[in-house]
Amino acid sequence: MKLFIDSANVDEIREIAGWGVLSGVTTNPSLAAKEGRDFPTMLAEICGLVDGDVSAEVVATDRDGMLAEAEPLLAVADNVTIKLPLTSDGLAACRVLADRGVRTNVTLCFSTTQAILAASAGATYVSPFVGRVDDVANDGIALLEEICDVYAQAGYGTQVLAASLRHPQHVVQAAAAGADVATLPAKVFHQMVRHPLTDRGLEQFLADWAARTASA
Ligand code: E4P
């Protein structure tokens, strides 16, 4: 399973990219708006920080508007992936872009039926929102598992991108479910790397080494 960061913050993305673990980035209009910056400029900086796909979401809600918005985004960098909402217009735009060989991420997926439609429209990625399903007292991981199973059975080429992951255990569950990609906020990367036994073990190793050097 590849790891993407879910962020539009250049500093955060640079930091996690520096760990050597990132295969891509997802942004969304809420994350981009939070930065208060010119979107194409910010997108260009983000695209320069990773080799992999960077999802940039359209805000038009009609097919032609989405396609028109996609053009300047695609001009920003070769690794821009067009993120489209899972609506009938989003699917229609996805089909047009897929037929042109443009990479797409169909987002806001909350059901297996929607995921089947995204694959049928030629999406590169489909993004089930695990945490938001949990938020309404349903089981986001169960949804992800079902989508992964159905995709495997059907032999769809679309990659399952587990989104809206809120904590480290979600990441483990996404990998176990067979997701192709997990996108997570910087906070979850930090939660994943830290372990008190690593800190304590390192402290002990360094103390023992310092003592040996001192007595040598
Ligand atoms: C995915 O592409 C979305 O940007 C994201 O994962 C949404 O996460 P949230 O539900 O925590 O806002």
Short mmCIF file of C-alpha atoms and ligand atoms in Angstrom, two decimals:
data_model
loop_
_atom_site.label_atom_id
_atom_site.label_comp_id
_atom_site.label_asym_id
_atom_site.label_seq_id
_atom_site.Cartn_x
_atom_site.Cartn_y
_atom_site.Cartn_z
CA MET A 1 0.00 0.00 0.00
CA LYS A 2 1.36 3.39 -1.01
CA LEU A 3 1.15 6.35 1.37
CA PHE A 4 -0.07 9.79 0.30
CA ILE A 5 -0.31 12.85 2.51
CA ASP A 6 -3.69 14.58 2.77
CA SER A 7 -2.61 18.21 2.99
CA ALA A 8 -2.17 21.44 1.05
CA ASN A 9 0.46 22.76 3.45
CA VAL A 10 3.83 22.96 1.70
CA ASP A 11 5.87 22.79 4.93
CA GLU A 12 4.04 19.68 6.15
CA ILE A 13 4.35 17.97 2.79
CA ARG A 14 8.07 18.84 2.55
CA GLU A 15 8.69 17.43 6.02
CA ILE A 16 6.95 14.09 5.42
CA ALA A 17 8.41 13.82 1.89
CA GLY A 18 11.80 14.14 3.58
CA TRP A 19 11.14 10.90 5.46
CA GLY A 20 11.21 9.06 2.11
CA VAL A 21 7.79 7.48 2.63
CA LEU A 22 5.52 9.54 0.37
CA SER A 23 4.15 8.36 -2.96
CA GLY A 24 1.75 11.24 -3.56
CA VAL A 25 -0.47 13.99 -2.19
CA THR A 26 -4.21 14.58 -1.96
CA THR A 27 -5.66 18.04 -1.53
CA ASN A 28 -9.27 19.14 -1.35
CA PRO A 29 -10.95 22.57 -1.51
CA SER A 30 -11.22 22.81 2.30
CA LEU A 31 -7.51 22.05 2.80
CA ALA A 32 -6.53 24.46 0.00
CA ALA A 33 -8.77 27.25 1.32
CA LYS A 34 -7.19 26.91 4.77
CA GLU A 35 -3.81 27.88 3.30
CA GLY A 36 -5.16 31.19 1.91
CA ARG A 37 -2.80 31.09 -1.07
CA ASP A 38 -3.12 31.29 -4.85
CA PHE A 39 -4.06 27.70 -5.74
CA PRO A 40 -2.03 27.19 -8.96
CA THR A 41 1.11 28.61 -7.31
CA MET A 42 0.66 26.41 -4.27
CA LEU A 43 -0.11 23.36 -6.44
CA ALA A 44 3.08 23.90 -8.45
CA GLU A 45 5.14 23.96 -5.23
CA ILE A 46 3.44 20.79 -3.96
CA CYS A 47 3.98 18.99 -7.27
CA GLY A 48 7.69 19.76 -7.04
CA LEU A 49 7.96 18.09 -3.64
CA VAL A 50 6.89 14.57 -4.65
CA ASP A 51 7.42 12.32 -7.66
CA GLY A 52 3.96 10.76 -7.42
CA ASP A 53 0.42 11.90 -8.14
CA VAL A 54 -0.94 15.12 -6.62
CA SER A 55 -4.74 15.32 -6.56
CA ALA A 56 -6.17 18.77 -7.32
CA GLU A 57 -9.94 19.02 -6.95
CA VAL A 58 -12.32 20.93 -9.20
CA VAL A 59 -15.08 23.02 -7.64
CA ALA A 60 -17.46 23.22 -10.62
CA THR A 61 -20.44 20.92 -10.27
CA ASP A 62 -21.34 20.44 -13.95
CA ARG A 63 -19.42 18.23 -16.37
CA ASP A 64 -18.30 20.98 -18.74
CA GLY A 65 -17.32 23.28 -15.89
CA MET A 66 -15.21 20.49 -14.36
CA LEU A 67 -13.52 19.83 -17.68
CA ALA A 68 -12.80 23.53 -18.16
CA GLU A 69 -11.32 23.76 -14.66
CA ALA A 70 -9.17 20.70 -15.25
CA GLU A 71 -7.21 22.31 -18.09
CA PRO A 72 -5.27 24.98 -16.15
CA LEU A 73 -4.68 22.49 -13.32
CA LEU A 74 -3.19 19.98 -15.75
CA ALA A 75 -0.92 22.70 -17.11
CA VAL A 76 0.66 23.19 -13.67
CA ALA A 77 2.69 19.94 -13.66
CA ASP A 78 2.84 16.46 -15.15
CA ASN A 79 1.93 14.80 -11.85
CA VAL A 80 -1.39 16.61 -11.39
CA THR A 81 -4.33 14.21 -10.99
CA ILE A 82 -7.80 15.68 -11.42
CA LYS A 83 -10.04 15.08 -8.43
CA LEU A 84 -13.74 14.91 -9.21
CA PRO A 85 -16.77 14.44 -6.96
CA LEU A 86 -18.70 11.18 -7.16
CA THR A 87 -21.76 12.67 -8.89
CA SER A 88 -23.19 11.89 -12.30
CA ASP A 89 -21.43 14.97 -13.71
CA GLY A 90 -18.20 13.95 -11.98
CA LEU A 91 -18.43 10.50 -13.55
CA ALA A 92 -19.11 12.00 -16.98
CA ALA A 93 -16.08 14.29 -16.64
CA CYS A 94 -14.01 11.32 -15.44
CA ARG A 95 -14.91 9.35 -18.57
CA VAL A 96 -13.85 12.23 -20.86
CA LEU A 97 -10.56 12.71 -19.02
CA ALA A 98 -9.84 8.97 -18.79
CA ASP A 99 -10.36 8.60 -22.53
CA ARG A 100 -7.69 11.31 -22.98
CA GLY A 101 -5.31 9.46 -20.68
CA VAL A 102 -5.65 12.00 -17.86
CA ARG A 103 -5.27 10.58 -14.34
CA THR A 104 -8.30 11.09 -12.08
CA ASN A 105 -9.31 10.63 -8.46
CA VAL A 106 -13.06 10.22 -7.94
CA THR A 107 -13.69 11.43 -4.42
CA LEU A 108 -16.45 11.59 -1.81
CA CYS A 109 -17.21 7.89 -2.24
CA PHE A 110 -19.54 6.54 0.45
CA SER A 111 -20.89 3.29 -1.03
CA THR A 112 -19.78 0.25 -3.00
CA THR A 113 -22.26 1.07 -5.74
CA GLN A 114 -20.59 4.48 -6.17
CA ALA A 115 -17.20 2.77 -6.26
CA ILE A 116 -18.39 0.43 -9.04
CA LEU A 117 -19.50 3.47 -11.05
CA ALA A 118 -16.13 5.21 -10.53
CA ALA A 119 -14.28 2.15 -11.85
CA SER A 120 -16.67 1.92 -14.78
CA ALA A 121 -16.00 5.58 -15.62
CA GLY A 122 -12.27 4.79 -15.89
CA ALA A 123 -11.09 6.50 -12.69
CA THR A 124 -7.42 6.08 -11.79
CA TYR A 125 -8.34 6.23 -8.08
CA VAL A 126 -11.56 6.01 -6.09
CA SER A 127 -11.55 7.58 -2.63
CA PRO A 128 -13.84 6.01 -0.01
CA PHE A 129 -14.03 8.35 3.03
CA VAL A 130 -13.53 5.96 5.94
CA GLY A 131 -13.58 8.48 8.81
CA ARG A 132 -16.66 10.31 7.59
CA VAL A 133 -18.54 7.00 7.41
CA ASP A 134 -17.48 6.32 11.01
CA ASP A 135 -18.65 9.84 11.91
CA VAL A 136 -22.24 8.88 11.11
CA ALA A 137 -22.03 5.69 13.20
CA ASN A 138 -21.45 3.35 10.28
CA ASP A 139 -18.37 1.19 9.65
CA GLY A 140 -15.91 2.92 7.31
CA ILE A 141 -13.44 0.05 7.31
CA ALA A 142 -16.20 -2.45 6.45
CA LEU A 143 -17.07 -0.28 3.46
CA LEU A 144 -13.42 -0.16 2.40
CA GLU A 145 -13.12 -3.95 2.73
CA GLU A 146 -16.21 -4.49 0.58
CA ILE A 147 -14.94 -2.13 -2.12
CA CYS A 148 -11.53 -3.85 -2.17
CA ASP A 149 -13.19 -7.29 -2.39
CA VAL A 150 -15.56 -6.25 -5.17
CA TYR A 151 -12.76 -4.60 -7.13
CA ALA A 152 -10.59 -7.72 -6.83
CA GLN A 153 -13.47 -9.99 -7.91
CA ALA A 154 -14.38 -7.75 -10.85
CA GLY A 155 -10.76 -7.15 -11.86
CA TYR A 156 -11.20 -3.37 -12.00
CA GLY A 157 -8.08 -1.35 -12.83
CA THR A 158 -9.05 1.58 -10.58
CA GLN A 159 -6.93 1.89 -7.44
CA VAL A 160 -8.67 2.09 -4.06
CA LEU A 161 -7.41 5.14 -2.19
CA ALA A 162 -8.47 4.96 1.46
CA ALA A 163 -9.27 8.54 2.49
CA SER A 164 -10.47 10.36 5.57
CA LEU A 165 -8.20 8.22 7.76
CA ARG A 166 -8.12 9.72 11.22
CA HIS A 167 -5.70 7.60 13.28
CA PRO A 168 -2.88 5.04 12.90
CA GLN A 169 -5.17 2.02 13.35
CA HIS A 170 -7.18 3.16 10.32
CA VAL A 171 -3.95 2.92 8.29
CA VAL A 172 -3.27 -0.64 9.47
CA GLN A 173 -6.88 -1.61 8.72
CA ALA A 174 -6.69 -0.01 5.27
CA ALA A 175 -3.57 -2.03 4.45
CA ALA A 176 -5.19 -5.23 5.75
CA ALA A 177 -8.29 -4.52 3.65
CA GLY A 178 -6.11 -4.39 0.54
CA ALA A 179 -6.30 -0.67 -0.24
CA ASP A 180 -3.82 0.37 -2.94
CA VAL A 181 -3.19 3.76 -1.34
CA ALA A 182 -3.87 5.41 2.02
CA THR A 183 -3.93 9.17 2.34
CA LEU A 184 -3.38 10.58 5.81
CA PRO A 185 -2.86 13.91 7.49
CA ALA A 186 0.62 14.85 8.75
CA LYS A 187 -0.58 14.32 12.31
CA VAL A 188 -1.19 10.62 11.63
CA PHE A 189 2.29 10.21 10.10
CA HIS A 190 3.71 11.62 13.33
CA GLN A 191 1.52 9.32 15.45
CA MET A 192 2.68 6.33 13.39
CA VAL A 193 6.41 6.93 13.77
CA ARG A 194 6.49 7.50 17.51
CA HIS A 195 6.86 4.62 19.96
CA PRO A 196 7.92 5.03 23.59
CA LEU A 197 10.04 1.85 23.43
CA THR A 198 11.94 3.26 20.44
CA ASP A 199 12.63 6.46 22.38
CA ARG A 200 13.63 4.57 25.51
CA GLY A 201 15.75 2.06 23.58
CA LEU A 202 17.58 4.78 21.67
CA GLU A 203 18.21 6.73 24.86
CA GLN A 204 19.71 3.60 26.46
CA PHE A 205 21.88 2.77 23.42
CA LEU A 206 23.25 6.32 23.33
CA ALA A 207 23.88 6.35 27.07
CA ASP A 208 25.70 2.98 26.92
CA TRP A 209 27.75 4.11 23.94
CA ALA A 210 28.69 7.39 25.64
CA ALA A 211 29.77 5.51 28.77
CA ARG A 212 31.93 3.10 26.74
CA THR A 213 33.59 5.95 24.87
CA ALA A 214 34.24 7.80 28.11
CA SER A 215 35.95 4.78 29.69
CA ALA A 216 37.92 3.83 26.53
C1 E4P B 1 -9.30 12.82 0.67
O1 E4P B 1 -8.90 12.97 -0.44
C2 E4P B 1 -9.84 13.89 1.49
O2 E4P B 1 -9.12 15.07 1.23
C3 E4P B 1 -9.70 13.63 2.97
O3 E4P B 1 -9.12 12.39 3.25
C4 E4P B 1 -10.88 13.98 3.79
O4 E4P B 1 -10.61 13.73 5.14
P1 E4P B 1 -11.51 14.30 6.32
O5 E4P B 1 -12.80 13.55 6.30
O6 E4P B 1 -10.73 14.04 7.56
O7 E4P B 1 -11.73 15.76 6.04
#
